[in-house]
């Protein structure tokens, strides 16, 4: 007889343990063990050790099958068990790891593969191929595509969170915290009395007095500085939507800014010369053109589609120098200037900030991080078995994404959702705007090195989103390359990996609606193509999401800086606007309160956050990927220290891309 020492690891999440009886069977190249009953009870965050005796060696151990059944005395209780991994020490002295990370519900027999990453064409034994197929068959049932709306990426089929498989749901910790927070965001912010108050703001002191809880340092800075042109310009680089600004070498035909208009804002050179020198920048919200604005509190609200011209001064301050609120130039669409009256100029900037809210929440945040991460997650779950190295690499980057998106569809963008009801871009215009954003989405805009260059933003000073983002892209790219190169040793490996090809086809079809003009590939031929795409996937789910998500309360908490809705139309003449006009333009008190509670909730990390580089689930056990993960983490730590030093000299530190603030997945 020979003995196999088996360790069964129960995960460290609430209710992971079970009273169910556990049975296990080991399989190797020379045979299978008997089904063995595990006497011990599995408790949360514990390891059960057990011996499995066999008449002779099983050869190279490849599979572990596990079954659970309700315990005889407690047959009326079927108690789910979260098994994280099984570790087997063979009689020959080697250790074999079997990652599981599954809830076993007592009704099925599950088979887990030994942890070495394997591509399908290297999996030669018939049972291995059969297990791959079986696993994907089960996942195809559990994770199905569904159409959310025509022209938008497809989503996971789940009417509500309870329809999602347990493996992709929040831990009980996050679940209870998030529910608590959502219901009580208004209470935490001491806003509960305001949710039905449909009055307008009488003055901004009142606003400051009422919204006085949980202010962050950045919030306080913004409350003091929101009116300043310098801060207005700064936000296009290092606020929560650094995605809109482009270098401008030629004015658009529909934005007839003249030399005279901007003379007072420029130093010594002409506008034309400054454009040639790369010092003029444009932010154009043309996607908002024609989008119908919402009705809030029974009143029609307004959306502008502004164009804003900015100038990088010799003192390296990015200053707005001209704003036109609608796309079509006309006499009723004046070009506002910093030399106009205080409130004319401030109101013009406020319409730009509201347009930025629409672009930020729906395009930069929802579409370009949340919805795309969901597409990548669903395709991974449907097409790649656990033993596939890309599954191992990616799965942690989809933690909680399906649940947070399902919740967002229920509570933010549903008919009664917070954005639907409280934003100018909410209501009927929301889907129309999203469809435009999808139609204009490109692969290269998701890859920060290409995006920055395409926008002509390589050289502008003080662009910390760019500096930190490019560095993180580089770190990620090298990490992905080193891990993936271990498995794909030639381009032909990429070409003959049918599972990988199905994965990218599913993304192309369901995520990008087979639109070849996006530049998204529908197959891979080269290792380099694959590495770049995987880098983009991880970057989108972690770094990019952190850049557009984490500062929502910082930058949006002080409503005048980031109003969700505006209730007077864009002005058609100059010289009419007063402080009263501003206050009448801002959203009502209840709309303001709900907007603030929403950005507060969406910026609040949970206590079970997993940071970029922390691969808490161990899917890799081979030496090389484990070493590369360590190196990756170390590089992130070094970079974190560099950012901290840089930030010491900044009036407003840019912290969103400090690796210690980057969650590994879209989970919030
Ligand atoms: Fe988010």
XYZ file of C-alpha atoms and ligand atoms in Angstrom:
669
model
C 0.000 0.000 0.000
C 1.067 3.564 -0.569
C -0.283 6.675 1.144
C -1.114 10.073 -0.304
C -1.263 12.953 2.161
C -4.170 15.201 1.195
C -4.688 18.748 2.494
C -8.105 20.287 1.902
C -8.047 24.072 2.267
C -11.217 25.905 3.176
C -11.298 29.559 2.109
C -11.087 32.464 4.512
C -14.438 33.955 3.691
C -17.504 34.052 5.877
C -19.514 30.786 5.876
C -16.829 28.996 3.820
C -16.919 25.977 6.151
C -19.431 23.130 5.927
C -21.078 20.339 7.892
C -21.500 18.398 4.679
C -19.585 15.152 4.288
C -16.682 15.392 1.882
C -15.470 12.618 -0.427
C -12.370 12.730 -2.536
C -10.798 10.683 -5.300
C -7.288 11.088 -6.709
C -6.409 10.221 -10.307
C -3.054 9.854 -11.967
C -1.527 8.433 -15.094
C -1.530 4.917 -13.612
C -4.973 4.774 -12.062
C -7.460 6.147 -9.554
C -7.865 5.875 -5.799
C -11.075 4.706 -4.185
C -13.497 7.440 -3.174
C -12.337 8.391 0.310
C -14.561 9.831 3.012
C -13.056 12.781 4.910
C -14.071 12.454 8.552
C -13.199 15.959 9.695
C -15.483 18.970 9.387
C -14.286 21.791 7.122
C -14.093 25.076 9.019
C -13.511 28.541 7.576
C -9.814 29.286 6.940
C -8.653 25.818 7.978
C -6.803 22.886 6.504
C -7.944 19.279 6.869
C -5.217 16.669 6.529
C -6.146 13.193 5.452
C -4.455 10.066 4.124
C -5.648 8.358 0.968
C -4.364 4.828 0.725
C -3.862 3.088 -2.623
C -2.577 -0.407 -3.503
C 0.135 1.141 -5.696
C 1.342 4.474 -7.069
C -1.162 6.385 -9.191
C 1.644 7.712 -11.401
C 1.686 11.395 -12.172
C -1.230 12.895 -10.251
C -3.480 14.941 -12.528
C -7.016 15.188 -11.151
C -8.803 15.472 -7.859
C -12.530 14.792 -7.807
C -14.574 16.077 -4.876
C -18.134 15.411 -3.883
C -20.056 16.694 -0.885
C -23.300 15.359 0.550
C -25.446 16.527 3.453
C -24.172 14.943 6.686
C -26.358 11.996 7.731
C -27.457 13.480 11.074
C -28.108 16.839 9.470
C -29.543 15.514 6.244
C -32.043 18.353 6.118
C -29.192 20.876 5.866
C -27.274 21.210 2.641
C -24.350 23.335 3.691
C -22.224 24.832 0.892
C -18.467 24.571 1.190
C -15.910 26.957 -0.289
C -12.868 24.876 -1.095
C -9.906 27.030 -2.067
C -7.374 24.369 -2.960
C -6.249 20.777 -2.446
C -2.605 19.953 -1.908
C -1.449 16.351 -2.268
C 1.929 14.957 -1.191
C 2.631 11.785 -3.132
C 4.408 8.700 -1.775
C 7.283 9.643 -4.084
C 7.596 12.903 -2.085
C 6.396 15.437 -4.636
C 3.687 18.004 -3.910
C 0.849 18.631 -6.320
C -1.489 21.616 -6.084
C -5.091 21.711 -7.243
C -6.672 25.198 -7.188
C -10.462 25.075 -6.709
C -11.968 28.401 -5.519
C -15.430 26.959 -5.890
C -18.540 26.652 -3.785
C -19.488 22.971 -3.608
C -23.179 22.822 -3.073
C -23.615 19.157 -2.246
C -25.260 18.256 -5.492
C -22.431 17.784 -7.936
C -19.126 16.054 -8.340
C -16.403 18.478 -9.388
C -13.049 17.649 -10.903
C -10.030 19.906 -10.456
C -6.875 19.888 -12.519
C -3.327 19.972 -11.244
C -2.176 23.586 -11.210
C 0.339 23.614 -14.066
C -0.980 25.902 -16.782
C -1.769 23.930 -19.919
C -2.813 24.968 -23.379
C -5.318 22.720 -25.088
C -2.910 21.326 -27.675
C -0.519 20.265 -24.914
C -3.283 18.419 -23.101
C -2.917 15.095 -24.828
C -4.654 12.649 -22.531
C -8.309 12.012 -23.455
C -9.552 12.519 -19.889
C -7.871 15.923 -19.680
C -9.565 17.005 -22.889
C -12.883 15.655 -21.663
C -12.560 17.541 -18.358
C -11.759 20.778 -20.213
C -14.842 20.296 -22.312
C -17.054 19.408 -19.340
C -15.883 22.405 -17.360
C -16.691 24.785 -20.178
C -20.057 23.118 -20.750
C -21.000 23.854 -17.124
C -19.724 27.425 -17.405
C -21.627 28.012 -20.624
C -24.767 27.235 -18.659
C -23.809 29.368 -15.670
C -22.532 32.397 -17.609
C -24.681 33.337 -20.561
C -24.638 36.484 -22.637
C -27.612 38.761 -22.670
C -28.437 41.873 -24.703
C -28.722 44.963 -22.511
C -29.685 47.328 -25.320
C -29.052 47.458 -29.050
C -25.727 49.068 -29.781
C -24.295 48.414 -26.306
C -21.914 45.647 -25.225
C -23.663 42.466 -24.199
C -23.830 41.651 -20.511
C -24.088 38.674 -18.182
C -27.541 37.122 -18.176
C -28.741 37.846 -14.638
C -31.984 39.567 -13.744
C -30.639 40.311 -10.301
C -27.611 39.600 -8.162
C -29.195 36.406 -6.829
C -29.056 34.934 -10.355
C -25.256 35.088 -10.370
C -23.176 32.015 -9.532
C -21.812 32.183 -5.966
C -18.181 32.207 -7.135
C -18.535 35.674 -8.654
C -20.618 37.245 -5.886
C -19.440 39.593 -3.162
C -18.106 37.996 -0.018
C -20.548 38.312 2.840
C -18.343 41.073 4.254
C -18.550 43.220 1.147
C -22.193 42.371 0.611
C -23.283 43.541 4.044
C -21.047 46.610 3.974
C -22.225 47.659 0.540
C -25.906 47.220 1.297
C -25.459 49.074 4.540
C -23.630 51.858 2.830
C -26.044 52.156 -0.040
C -29.048 52.449 2.210
C -27.234 54.727 4.569
C -25.034 56.871 2.347
C -27.508 59.679 2.934
C -27.363 59.049 6.684
C -23.563 58.922 6.756
C -23.494 62.234 4.943
C -26.248 63.564 7.151
C -28.418 64.259 4.112
C -31.449 62.167 4.964
C -33.699 65.176 5.425
C -32.956 66.473 1.949
C -34.088 63.678 -0.316
C -37.557 65.174 -0.805
C -36.581 68.837 -0.744
C -37.225 70.162 -4.237
C -36.223 73.727 -3.487
C -33.392 75.568 -5.166
C -30.199 76.604 -3.405
C -30.375 80.114 -1.942
C -26.626 80.523 -1.609
C -23.477 78.440 -1.663
C -22.812 78.978 2.063
C -25.968 76.971 2.689
C -24.623 74.226 0.458
C -21.285 74.213 2.264
C -22.993 74.147 5.647
C -25.286 71.234 4.816
C -22.691 69.069 3.056
C -20.278 69.068 5.872
C -19.672 65.385 6.570
C -16.871 63.112 5.444
C -15.159 65.824 3.425
C -11.775 64.732 2.165
C -8.765 67.038 1.852
C -9.260 67.176 -1.899
C -12.944 67.984 -1.423
C -11.998 70.881 0.860
C -9.380 72.081 -1.621
C -11.972 72.034 -4.391
C -14.567 73.838 -2.331
C -12.016 76.633 -1.968
C -10.668 76.610 -5.517
C -13.456 75.449 -7.829
C -13.958 78.865 -9.385
C -10.303 79.333 -10.333
C -9.383 78.950 -13.979
C -6.156 77.228 -13.077
C -8.002 74.505 -11.175
C -10.608 74.204 -13.937
C -7.775 73.489 -16.403
C -5.975 71.175 -13.974
C -8.944 68.828 -13.840
C -8.644 67.944 -17.530
C -5.247 66.474 -16.731
C -5.500 65.099 -13.228
C -9.147 65.088 -12.261
C -11.378 62.057 -12.581
C -11.801 62.352 -16.339
C -8.370 62.848 -17.889
C -9.681 61.331 -21.133
C -11.170 64.308 -22.957
C -8.337 66.724 -23.598
C -6.467 66.852 -26.924
C -3.666 68.971 -28.253
C -5.105 71.434 -30.781
C -3.059 72.376 -33.829
C -6.015 73.674 -35.844
C -9.260 75.130 -34.577
C -12.349 73.126 -35.522
C -14.449 74.910 -38.171
C -17.370 75.172 -35.756
C -15.334 76.996 -33.093
C -14.433 80.381 -34.609
C -12.164 81.718 -31.884
C -10.356 84.846 -33.105
C -6.990 86.226 -32.229
C -8.634 89.217 -30.590
C -10.745 87.066 -28.322
C -7.795 85.302 -26.736
C -5.108 87.930 -27.000
C -5.471 88.900 -23.345
C -5.049 85.276 -22.242
C -1.916 84.497 -24.256
C 1.629 85.584 -23.470
C 3.478 87.142 -26.391
C 2.776 84.857 -29.315
C -0.328 84.646 -31.464
C -2.896 81.882 -31.147
C -1.638 80.371 -34.386
C 1.948 80.367 -33.116
C 0.935 78.877 -29.778
C -0.968 76.156 -31.643
C 2.107 75.371 -33.711
C 4.180 75.259 -30.512
C 1.800 72.690 -29.020
C 0.543 74.943 -26.240
C -3.149 75.029 -27.172
C -5.553 72.285 -26.135
C -9.149 71.468 -26.944
C -11.886 69.653 -25.066
C -14.855 68.946 -27.312
C -18.059 67.413 -25.929
C -19.570 66.871 -29.365
C -20.963 63.458 -28.417
C -23.552 65.326 -26.325
C -24.864 67.191 -29.353
C -28.531 66.331 -29.856
C -28.842 64.212 -26.705
C -32.197 65.008 -25.066
C -31.882 66.291 -21.515
C -33.733 64.827 -18.585
C -36.834 65.941 -16.709
C -36.078 66.119 -12.980
C -38.540 67.099 -10.257
C -41.026 67.606 -13.077
C -38.847 70.275 -14.687
C -37.021 70.173 -17.985
C -33.252 70.245 -17.493
C -30.472 71.099 -19.928
C -27.319 69.680 -21.416
C -24.719 71.568 -23.381
C -22.258 70.157 -25.930
C -19.418 72.598 -25.267
C -16.062 73.230 -26.845
C -13.358 74.567 -24.566
C -9.982 75.932 -25.625
C -7.083 75.891 -23.163
C -3.621 77.368 -23.081
C -0.547 75.990 -21.338
C 1.183 79.109 -20.045
C 4.956 79.525 -19.786
C 4.421 79.067 -16.017
C 2.988 75.632 -16.863
C -0.559 76.430 -15.885
C -3.322 75.077 -18.091
C -5.822 77.918 -18.429
C -9.200 77.956 -20.216
C -9.253 80.772 -22.763
C -12.529 80.310 -24.680
C -15.748 78.316 -24.251
C -18.584 77.836 -26.726
C -21.535 75.959 -25.226
C -23.154 74.545 -28.354
C -21.643 72.954 -31.407
C -23.200 75.196 -34.063
C -21.632 78.676 -34.057
C -24.186 81.488 -34.142
C -24.978 84.828 -32.590
C -27.055 83.076 -29.931
C -24.097 80.878 -29.138
C -21.436 83.344 -27.986
C -17.864 82.362 -27.266
C -17.316 83.045 -23.580
C -13.972 84.399 -22.420
C -12.154 84.872 -19.122
C -12.488 88.603 -19.713
C -16.311 88.382 -19.583
C -18.171 89.146 -16.375
C -17.423 86.832 -13.451
C -20.750 84.990 -13.662
C -20.894 84.756 -17.454
C -17.550 82.996 -17.382
C -18.323 80.879 -14.323
C -21.621 79.731 -15.797
C -19.927 78.764 -19.070
C -17.382 76.728 -17.103
C -20.218 75.132 -15.114
C -21.857 73.862 -18.326
C -18.510 72.344 -19.269
C -18.273 70.632 -15.878
C -21.783 69.206 -16.281
C -20.897 67.947 -19.771
C -17.836 66.375 -18.198
C -20.066 64.609 -15.651
C -21.949 62.970 -18.526
C -18.807 61.929 -20.372
C -17.158 60.776 -17.194
C -19.895 58.678 -15.626
C -21.312 57.108 -18.760
C -18.349 56.853 -21.100
C -15.042 56.960 -19.210
C -16.334 55.147 -16.139
C -19.333 52.956 -17.003
C -18.584 51.950 -20.578
C -14.819 52.036 -20.797
C -14.120 50.282 -17.490
C -17.214 48.598 -15.972
C -18.937 47.288 -19.081
C -15.729 46.266 -20.846
C -14.407 44.482 -17.757
C -17.687 42.548 -17.705
C -17.229 41.533 -21.340
C -13.701 40.309 -20.636
C -14.923 38.481 -17.514
C -17.812 36.691 -19.181
C -15.710 35.638 -22.149
C -13.004 34.319 -19.825
C -15.500 32.327 -17.777
C -17.134 30.868 -20.887
C -14.079 30.046 -22.951
C -11.102 29.314 -20.739
C -10.920 26.354 -18.356
C -9.180 26.857 -15.014
C -6.089 25.094 -16.246
C -5.618 27.642 -19.025
C -2.782 30.048 -18.157
C -4.808 33.065 -19.276
C -7.637 32.076 -16.941
C -5.047 31.887 -14.161
C -3.664 35.284 -15.078
C -6.962 37.104 -15.479
C -9.536 35.677 -13.135
C -8.512 37.781 -10.110
C -8.959 40.899 -12.224
C -12.675 40.175 -12.545
C -13.361 39.847 -8.831
C -16.875 41.148 -8.063
C -17.256 42.808 -11.479
C -20.347 40.874 -12.511
C -22.065 41.682 -9.234
C -21.190 45.387 -9.132
C -22.377 45.787 -12.722
C -25.599 43.907 -12.064
C -26.157 46.194 -9.077
C -25.346 49.284 -11.164
C -27.950 48.207 -13.712
C -30.448 47.802 -10.885
C -29.736 50.957 -8.913
C -27.846 53.490 -11.043
C -29.017 53.233 -14.635
C -32.347 51.431 -14.305
C -35.576 53.386 -14.796
C -35.448 54.416 -11.150
C -31.648 54.543 -10.891
C -29.747 57.401 -9.274
C -28.106 58.570 -12.507
C -31.266 58.060 -14.563
C -33.257 60.259 -12.215
C -30.715 62.852 -11.132
C -28.508 63.671 -14.096
C -29.188 65.920 -17.075
C -27.890 63.072 -19.222
C -30.145 60.556 -17.421
C -33.533 59.488 -18.706
C -34.069 58.910 -22.420
C -30.784 60.510 -23.457
C -28.657 58.081 -21.496
C -28.832 55.115 -23.858
C -28.534 57.372 -26.875
C -25.351 58.857 -25.473
C -23.952 55.453 -24.528
C -24.608 54.128 -28.026
C -22.652 57.011 -29.532
C -19.803 56.331 -27.127
C -19.786 52.632 -28.060
C -19.812 53.456 -31.769
C -16.735 55.638 -31.311
C -14.826 53.291 -29.008
C -11.490 52.079 -30.338
C -8.943 49.528 -29.213
C -6.114 52.036 -29.414
C -7.932 54.453 -27.107
C -7.930 51.680 -24.484
C -4.148 51.357 -24.686
C -2.734 54.357 -22.834
C 0.539 54.719 -24.809
C -1.401 54.959 -28.078
C -4.171 57.051 -26.583
C -1.804 59.665 -25.181
C 0.054 59.971 -28.473
C -3.141 60.109 -30.533
C -4.343 62.956 -28.342
C -1.015 64.763 -28.746
C -0.537 64.697 -24.985
C 2.989 63.241 -24.848
C 4.726 66.422 -23.818
C 2.324 68.553 -21.821
C 3.795 69.177 -18.358
C 2.167 68.159 -15.059
C 0.031 65.369 -16.563
C 0.287 62.871 -13.728
C -2.449 60.534 -15.006
C -0.301 60.090 -18.111
C 2.988 59.754 -16.218
C 1.679 57.193 -13.725
C -0.530 55.406 -16.239
C 2.285 54.908 -18.763
C 4.619 53.611 -16.090
C 1.970 51.170 -14.854
C 1.231 50.057 -18.424
C 4.931 49.343 -18.865
C 5.164 47.382 -15.596
C 2.051 45.400 -16.489
C 3.167 44.760 -20.054
C 6.507 43.339 -18.936
C 4.783 41.205 -16.305
C 2.236 39.812 -18.763
C 4.922 39.178 -21.343
C 7.080 37.245 -18.904
C 4.204 35.051 -17.689
C 2.578 34.453 -21.067
C 5.925 33.775 -22.737
C 6.278 30.792 -20.421
C 3.302 29.112 -22.107
C 3.257 30.519 -25.641
C 6.752 29.898 -26.907
C 5.976 30.797 -30.529
C 3.363 32.559 -32.601
C 2.094 29.212 -33.835
C 1.168 28.348 -30.219
C -1.120 31.364 -30.264
C -2.614 30.412 -33.616
C -3.418 26.841 -32.641
C -4.935 27.632 -29.237
C -8.600 27.160 -30.128
C -9.798 28.194 -26.665
C -7.918 31.473 -26.875
C -9.297 32.131 -30.350
C -12.833 31.486 -29.061
C -12.145 33.877 -26.175
C -11.200 36.797 -28.399
C -14.021 36.031 -30.873
C -16.528 36.174 -28.031
C -15.099 39.547 -26.951
C -15.171 40.866 -30.510
C -18.726 39.697 -31.087
C -20.363 40.387 -27.712
C -18.282 43.294 -26.473
C -17.533 45.198 -29.650
C -20.543 43.981 -31.654
C -18.304 42.665 -34.470
C -17.346 46.210 -35.365
C -13.986 45.833 -37.099
C -13.487 49.591 -37.191
C -12.888 49.498 -33.413
C -9.556 47.865 -34.197
C -10.349 45.098 -31.689
C -8.942 41.858 -33.083
C -11.228 38.888 -33.711
C -8.309 36.465 -33.691
C -4.702 36.445 -32.541
C -1.726 35.447 -34.682
C 1.217 36.732 -32.690
C 2.406 36.450 -29.103
C 3.021 40.206 -29.102
C -0.610 40.881 -30.066
C -1.818 38.651 -27.274
C 0.460 40.267 -24.677
C -0.729 43.741 -25.643
C -4.378 42.736 -25.483
C -3.986 41.081 -22.077
C -2.145 44.155 -20.796
C -5.075 46.278 -21.947
C -7.555 43.960 -20.210
C -5.747 44.118 -16.855
C -5.027 47.851 -17.202
C -8.708 48.581 -17.930
C -9.956 46.540 -14.982
C -7.478 47.923 -12.476
C -5.466 51.059 -13.320
C -7.935 52.806 -15.611
C -10.837 52.097 -13.305
C -8.907 53.499 -10.337
C -8.139 56.668 -12.326
C -11.783 57.364 -13.121
C -13.448 55.863 -10.075
C -11.576 56.642 -6.897
C -11.792 60.413 -6.935
C -15.530 60.664 -7.546
C -16.338 62.036 -4.098
C -13.167 64.145 -4.009
C -14.030 65.907 -7.270
C -17.813 65.467 -7.325
C -18.679 65.946 -3.663
C -18.673 69.728 -3.977
C -21.620 69.939 -6.372
C -20.770 73.237 -8.136
C -17.599 71.617 -9.413
C -19.354 68.595 -10.922
C -23.108 69.176 -11.134
C -25.087 66.142 -12.220
C -27.785 68.323 -13.739
C -28.462 71.922 -14.734
C -31.894 73.438 -14.903
C -31.495 76.590 -16.987
C -30.531 76.501 -20.659
C -27.047 77.529 -21.797
C -27.007 81.349 -22.008
C -27.455 82.853 -25.471
C -26.133 86.329 -24.673
C -23.460 87.786 -22.494
C -23.980 90.169 -19.603
C -27.159 88.625 -18.222
C -25.815 86.206 -15.668
C -25.675 86.958 -11.956
C -25.087 84.898 -8.840
C -28.836 84.286 -8.761
C -28.731 82.835 -12.294
C -25.986 80.463 -11.166
C -28.050 79.278 -8.207
C -31.116 78.831 -10.395
C -29.033 76.804 -12.831
C -27.678 74.367 -10.223
C -29.751 71.266 -9.458
C -32.400 71.356 -6.732
C -31.479 70.425 -3.183
C -32.765 66.829 -3.397
C -31.064 66.236 -6.765
C -27.829 67.588 -5.325
C -28.105 65.361 -2.246
C -28.728 62.207 -4.263
C -25.874 63.036 -6.632
C -23.484 63.502 -3.744
C -24.622 60.302 -2.019
C -24.023 58.420 -5.285
C -20.462 59.645 -5.806
C -19.760 59.048 -2.110
C -20.928 55.468 -2.352
C -19.001 54.833 -5.567
C -15.729 56.070 -4.074
C -15.809 54.163 -0.825
C -13.533 51.116 -0.805
C -14.671 48.054 1.133
C -12.624 46.448 3.873
C -11.991 43.336 1.788
C -10.380 45.217 -1.082
C -7.722 43.331 -3.077
C -5.011 45.550 -4.542
C -3.261 45.281 -7.882
C -0.430 42.775 -7.544
C -2.080 40.871 -4.663
C -3.055 37.616 -6.272
C -4.896 36.285 -3.223
C -6.219 33.269 -5.089
C -3.290 31.047 -5.944
C -3.853 29.753 -9.444
C -0.216 29.507 -10.469
C 2.141 27.101 -8.726
C 4.969 26.871 -11.235
C 8.189 28.603 -10.267
C 8.364 31.127 -13.084
C 4.921 32.727 -12.810
C 5.217 32.794 -9.014
C 8.540 34.602 -9.279
C 7.108 37.004 -11.858
C 4.183 37.815 -9.587
C 6.668 38.611 -6.794
C 8.706 40.819 -9.130
C 5.540 42.559 -10.308
C 4.483 43.307 -6.761
C 7.908 44.586 -5.876
C 7.969 46.895 -8.885
C 4.612 48.289 -7.842
C 5.933 48.955 -4.342
C 8.965 50.797 -5.704
C 6.711 52.830 -7.975
C 4.413 53.652 -5.070
C 7.380 55.112 -3.201
C 8.334 57.189 -6.268
C 4.821 58.620 -6.522
C 4.863 59.520 -2.838
C 8.072 61.502 -3.313
C 6.663 63.237 -6.397
C 3.443 64.063 -4.584
C 5.256 65.830 -1.755
C 5.965 68.765 -4.036
C 2.432 69.017 -5.399
C -0.170 71.407 -4.078
C -2.760 68.750 -4.882
C -1.112 65.309 -4.762
C -2.170 62.893 -7.527
C -2.793 59.680 -5.605
C -5.311 57.740 -7.691
C -2.677 55.677 -9.486
C -0.543 54.958 -6.451
C -0.545 51.156 -6.621
C -1.720 50.951 -3.018
C -4.887 52.735 -4.113
C -5.536 50.567 -7.179
C -8.014 47.757 -6.711
C -7.167 44.745 -8.837
C -10.624 44.621 -10.425
C -13.705 46.693 -11.132
C -15.438 46.028 -7.835
C -16.916 49.433 -7.011
Fe -16.520 52.098 -10.635
